[in-house]
Short mmCIF file of C-alpha atoms and ligand atoms in Angstrom, two decimals:
data_model
loop_
_atom_site.label_atom_id
_atom_site.label_comp_id
_atom_site.label_asym_id
_atom_site.label_seq_id
_atom_site.Cartn_x
_atom_site.Cartn_y
_atom_site.Cartn_z
CA MET A 194 -35.39 -35.89 21.76
CA SER A 195 -34.02 -38.90 19.84
CA ALA A 196 -30.77 -38.45 17.94
CA GLU A 197 -32.73 -38.58 14.68
CA ASP A 198 -35.22 -35.95 15.81
CA ARG A 199 -32.33 -33.69 16.78
CA ILE A 200 -30.83 -34.04 13.28
CA HIS A 201 -34.20 -33.10 11.76
CA ALA A 202 -34.54 -30.14 14.09
CA TYR A 203 -31.03 -28.87 13.29
CA ASP A 204 -31.73 -29.32 9.57
CA ARG A 205 -35.00 -27.35 9.80
CA TYR A 206 -33.26 -24.57 11.74
CA ILE A 207 -30.45 -24.22 9.16
CA ASP A 208 -32.82 -24.42 6.20
CA SER A 209 -35.28 -21.89 7.56
CA LEU A 210 -32.63 -19.37 8.58
CA PHE A 211 -30.02 -19.74 5.83
CA ALA A 212 -31.53 -21.60 2.90
CA ALA A 213 -35.12 -20.55 2.30
CA GLU A 214 -36.26 -21.88 -1.07
CA ASP A 215 -37.89 -19.46 -3.47
CA LYS A 216 -40.53 -20.28 -6.07
CA ALA A 217 -38.07 -21.56 -8.71
CA LEU A 218 -36.41 -24.02 -6.32
CA ARG A 219 -39.72 -25.23 -4.93
CA SER A 220 -41.23 -25.69 -8.36
CA ALA A 221 -38.09 -27.55 -9.53
CA LEU A 222 -38.72 -30.09 -6.77
CA SER A 223 -42.45 -30.43 -7.46
CA GLU A 224 -41.77 -30.77 -11.20
CA MET A 225 -39.28 -33.58 -10.42
CA GLU A 226 -41.92 -35.35 -8.36
CA ARG A 227 -44.54 -34.95 -11.10
CA GLU A 228 -42.10 -36.35 -13.67
CA GLY A 229 -41.09 -39.32 -11.53
CA VAL A 230 -37.50 -38.09 -11.08
CA PRO A 231 -36.12 -39.49 -7.79
CA ALA A 232 -35.76 -37.01 -4.91
CA ILE A 233 -32.03 -37.57 -4.47
CA ASN A 234 -31.04 -33.92 -4.91
CA VAL A 235 -28.93 -32.02 -2.36
CA SER A 236 -30.84 -30.52 0.56
CA ALA A 237 -31.54 -26.77 0.64
CA SER A 238 -28.80 -26.15 3.20
CA GLU A 239 -26.30 -28.13 1.14
CA GLY A 240 -27.37 -26.15 -1.93
CA LYS A 241 -26.61 -23.01 0.05
CA LEU A 242 -23.24 -24.46 1.08
CA LEU A 243 -22.43 -25.08 -2.60
CA SER A 244 -23.33 -21.51 -3.46
CA VAL A 245 -21.27 -20.03 -0.60
CA LEU A 246 -18.27 -22.09 -1.72
CA ALA A 247 -18.72 -20.96 -5.34
CA LEU A 248 -19.03 -17.31 -4.28
CA SER A 249 -15.98 -17.56 -2.01
CA ILE A 250 -13.71 -18.25 -4.99
CA GLY A 251 -15.57 -15.95 -7.41
CA ALA A 252 -16.49 -18.92 -9.61
CA LYS A 253 -17.39 -18.05 -13.20
CA ARG A 254 -17.10 -21.51 -14.69
CA ILE A 255 -18.55 -24.56 -12.95
CA LEU A 256 -18.65 -28.20 -14.02
CA GLU A 257 -21.30 -30.45 -12.48
CA ILE A 258 -21.33 -34.23 -12.88
CA GLY A 259 -24.89 -35.51 -12.25
CA THR A 260 -27.67 -33.01 -13.09
CA LEU A 261 -30.82 -34.91 -12.02
CA GLY A 262 -33.65 -32.31 -12.14
CA GLY A 263 -31.36 -29.29 -11.99
CA TYR A 264 -31.88 -28.49 -8.30
CA SER A 265 -28.20 -28.21 -7.32
CA ALA A 266 -27.50 -26.60 -10.71
CA ILE A 267 -29.88 -23.75 -9.80
CA TRP A 268 -28.05 -23.13 -6.51
CA LEU A 269 -24.66 -23.20 -8.26
CA ALA A 270 -25.67 -21.13 -11.30
CA ARG A 271 -27.16 -18.43 -9.09
CA ALA A 272 -23.82 -18.08 -7.30
CA MET A 273 -22.19 -16.92 -10.56
CA PRO A 274 -22.31 -13.57 -12.37
CA GLU A 275 -24.59 -13.28 -15.40
CA ASP A 276 -21.78 -14.15 -17.80
CA GLY A 277 -20.90 -17.26 -15.75
CA LYS A 278 -21.19 -20.71 -17.25
CA LEU A 279 -22.26 -24.01 -15.71
CA ILE A 280 -21.81 -27.18 -17.73
CA SER A 281 -23.70 -30.10 -16.20
CA LEU A 282 -23.29 -33.72 -17.32
CA GLU A 283 -26.20 -36.16 -17.17
CA LEU A 284 -26.68 -39.70 -18.44
CA ASN A 285 -30.49 -39.86 -18.34
CA PRO A 286 -32.18 -37.84 -21.13
CA HIS A 287 -35.45 -37.59 -19.18
CA HIS A 288 -33.64 -36.09 -16.18
CA ALA A 289 -31.88 -33.68 -18.53
CA ASP A 290 -35.22 -32.57 -20.06
CA VAL A 291 -36.78 -31.95 -16.65
CA ALA A 292 -33.64 -30.08 -15.58
CA ARG A 293 -33.64 -27.88 -18.69
CA ARG A 294 -37.23 -26.83 -18.04
CA ASN A 295 -36.51 -26.13 -14.36
CA ILE A 296 -33.45 -24.09 -15.22
CA GLU A 297 -35.34 -22.17 -17.88
CA ARG A 298 -38.10 -21.38 -15.38
CA ALA A 299 -35.45 -20.14 -12.94
CA GLY A 300 -34.25 -17.71 -15.62
CA LEU A 301 -30.83 -19.39 -15.86
CA ALA A 302 -30.99 -20.97 -19.32
CA GLU A 303 -28.24 -18.70 -20.69
CA ARG A 304 -25.85 -19.68 -17.92
CA VAL A 305 -26.38 -23.45 -17.97
CA GLU A 306 -25.57 -26.10 -20.57
CA ILE A 307 -26.57 -29.73 -20.00
CA ARG A 308 -24.69 -32.43 -21.88
CA VAL A 309 -26.37 -35.81 -22.12
CA GLY A 310 -24.26 -38.98 -22.06
CA PRO A 311 -21.99 -41.01 -19.79
CA ALA A 312 -20.05 -38.41 -17.79
CA ALA A 313 -16.69 -40.15 -18.31
CA GLU A 314 -17.13 -39.73 -22.09
CA SER A 315 -18.31 -36.12 -21.77
CA LEU A 316 -15.24 -35.34 -19.64
CA VAL A 317 -12.91 -36.83 -22.25
CA ALA A 318 -14.74 -34.78 -24.92
CA LEU A 319 -14.38 -31.59 -22.87
CA ARG A 320 -10.64 -32.14 -22.61
CA ALA A 321 -10.38 -33.02 -26.31
CA GLU A 322 -12.16 -29.82 -27.34
CA GLY A 323 -9.70 -27.84 -25.19
CA ALA A 324 -12.39 -26.48 -22.86
CA GLU A 325 -11.38 -23.47 -20.78
CA SER A 326 -10.58 -24.49 -17.22
CA PHE A 327 -13.23 -24.55 -14.47
CA ASP A 328 -13.19 -22.80 -11.09
CA LEU A 329 -15.29 -25.47 -9.41
CA VAL A 330 -16.18 -29.10 -10.12
CA PHE A 331 -19.10 -30.77 -8.31
CA ILE A 332 -19.17 -34.57 -8.53
CA ASP A 333 -22.61 -36.03 -7.76
CA ALA A 334 -23.31 -38.91 -10.18
CA ASP A 335 -22.72 -42.69 -9.98
CA LYS A 336 -20.58 -43.26 -6.89
CA ASP A 337 -18.60 -46.20 -8.34
CA ARG A 338 -17.01 -43.86 -10.87
CA TYR A 339 -16.11 -41.04 -8.45
CA VAL A 340 -12.38 -41.87 -8.58
CA ASP A 341 -12.48 -41.83 -12.41
CA TYR A 342 -14.28 -38.49 -12.31
CA LEU A 343 -11.57 -37.13 -10.01
CA HIS A 344 -8.83 -38.11 -12.46
CA HIS A 345 -10.76 -36.93 -15.53
CA SER A 346 -11.84 -33.58 -14.13
CA LEU A 347 -8.70 -32.54 -12.24
CA PRO A 348 -6.88 -31.46 -15.44
CA LEU A 349 -9.93 -29.26 -16.18
CA LEU A 350 -9.81 -27.52 -12.79
CA ARG A 351 -7.77 -24.34 -12.35
CA LYS A 352 -5.21 -24.06 -9.56
CA GLY A 353 -6.93 -22.71 -6.45
CA GLY A 354 -10.20 -24.17 -7.72
CA LEU A 355 -12.54 -26.35 -5.68
CA LEU A 356 -13.29 -30.02 -6.28
CA LEU A 357 -16.46 -31.05 -4.42
CA ALA A 358 -17.97 -34.53 -4.13
CA ASP A 359 -21.37 -35.32 -2.63
CA ASN A 360 -22.56 -38.30 -0.57
CA THR A 361 -19.14 -39.17 0.75
CA LEU A 362 -20.11 -40.42 4.22
CA PRO A 363 -21.78 -43.77 3.45
CA ASP A 364 -21.97 -46.46 6.16
CA SER A 365 -18.96 -48.18 4.56
CA VAL A 366 -16.65 -45.53 6.08
CA LEU A 367 -17.60 -46.72 9.57
CA THR A 368 -15.66 -49.99 9.40
CA PRO A 369 -12.13 -50.65 8.10
CA GLU A 370 -13.37 -53.47 5.82
CA GLY A 371 -16.26 -51.41 4.39
CA ASP A 372 -15.91 -50.57 0.70
CA SER A 373 -17.74 -48.16 -1.64
CA GLY A 374 -17.01 -45.80 -4.50
CA ALA A 375 -17.38 -42.78 -2.24
CA LYS A 376 -14.99 -44.26 0.33
CA ARG A 377 -12.42 -44.99 -2.38
CA TYR A 378 -12.89 -41.40 -3.58
CA ASN A 379 -12.10 -39.99 -0.12
CA THR A 380 -8.95 -42.11 0.06
CA ALA A 381 -7.89 -40.97 -3.43
CA ALA A 382 -8.57 -37.30 -2.63
CA VAL A 383 -6.47 -37.43 0.56
CA ALA A 384 -3.61 -39.22 -1.22
CA HIS A 385 -3.57 -36.88 -4.24
CA PRO A 386 -0.51 -34.59 -4.12
CA ASP A 387 -2.36 -31.73 -5.88
CA LEU A 388 -5.29 -31.63 -3.43
CA VAL A 389 -5.89 -30.41 0.12
CA SER A 390 -9.11 -32.02 1.35
CA VAL A 391 -11.62 -32.43 4.16
CA ILE A 392 -15.16 -33.77 4.54
CA VAL A 393 -17.86 -31.33 5.62
CA PRO A 394 -20.63 -33.40 7.26
CA VAL A 395 -24.06 -32.32 6.03
CA LEU A 396 -27.50 -33.02 7.49
CA ARG A 397 -30.06 -34.95 5.50
CA THR A 398 -33.65 -35.79 6.36
CA ASP A 399 -32.47 -39.38 6.71
CA GLY A 400 -29.37 -38.66 8.79
CA ILE A 401 -25.86 -37.39 8.20
CA ASP A 402 -23.99 -37.39 4.90
CA GLY A 403 -20.87 -35.63 3.68
CA LEU A 404 -19.44 -33.29 1.08
CA THR A 405 -15.75 -33.84 0.37
CA VAL A 406 -14.15 -30.44 -0.27
CA SER A 407 -10.74 -30.29 -1.95
CA VAL A 408 -8.69 -27.30 -3.07
CA LYS A 409 -6.29 -27.73 -5.98
CA ARG A 410 -2.88 -26.52 -4.85
CA ASP A 411 -0.90 -23.84 -6.66
N1 LIG B 225 -26.73 -32.98 -8.44
C1 LIG B 225 -28.16 -33.37 -8.37
C2 LIG B 225 -28.34 -34.82 -7.98
C3 LIG B 225 -27.69 -35.80 -8.93
S1 LIG B 225 -28.30 -37.44 -8.67
C4 LIG B 225 -28.84 -32.49 -7.32
O1 LIG B 225 -28.34 -32.47 -6.17
O2 LIG B 225 -29.84 -31.84 -7.63
C5 LIG B 225 -27.26 -38.36 -9.72
C6 LIG B 225 -27.50 -38.17 -11.21
O3 LIG B 225 -26.38 -38.76 -11.89
C7 LIG B 225 -28.76 -38.86 -11.73
O4 LIG B 225 -29.55 -37.94 -12.45
C8 LIG B 225 -28.22 -39.94 -12.66
O5 LIG B 225 -29.02 -40.16 -13.82
C9 LIG B 225 -26.87 -39.36 -13.06
N2 LIG B 225 -25.89 -40.35 -13.53
C10 LIG B 225 -25.76 -41.65 -13.13
N3 LIG B 225 -24.76 -42.23 -13.79
C11 LIG B 225 -24.24 -41.30 -14.62
C12 LIG B 225 -23.18 -41.30 -15.58
N4 LIG B 225 -22.44 -42.39 -15.80
N5 LIG B 225 -22.94 -40.17 -16.26
C13 LIG B 225 -23.66 -39.05 -16.03
N6 LIG B 225 -24.66 -38.99 -15.15
C14 LIG B 225 -24.95 -40.09 -14.46
MG1 LIG B 226 -25.91 -36.16 -4.05
#
């Protein structure tokens, strides 16, 4: 078996055993395709990883940066109790519309609020309105702004809360001279005195990627 085939086979094994998609998740993906929304959502097994992490800290308030069609939002919102709240920030109004419909169809409309606009501005607005702190922040929007999102969202995260960032193993990490927003994010997370961090490698249909997981210290 080629290395790539092995990655596919591992991915299929994990998905089929741990991350079976139900009707709402499957129809969210087909709706995205129908609406021309790019298929750059997390995989099913990564969605399951997000939900296990949210459950492990009893998350009741989650902040997502980068909604797309609401696929990861469904995994995260389902990991919260009925009175939980997910606020998801999205720049593209078409993506936000598709996501709202998908979330509605999944029966999660009460738990999820999507705010349209540049995430950096929405984060400033959240702080200005004195938003209650979040248990978990999931960064998954434009990679060049990941470090900004770290600095803007950290004051909104409770102590002991989780800061997660997706797509943090780009090729640029493989060479010392390589540079990318995600790589700068990893360096910033490791250097931050309030965070304890590691990358969890995750399987993708096109290879290996990473989720940077950080806990905010007490
Ligand atoms: N979390 C989603 C995938 C998000 S893809 C999932 O796994 O299902 C990245 C999203 O970030 C896209 O929908 C894109 O429109 C959005 N985005 C890009 N730049 C942004 C910005 N400056 N502010 C908010 N959202 C942005
Ligand atoms: Mg992603």
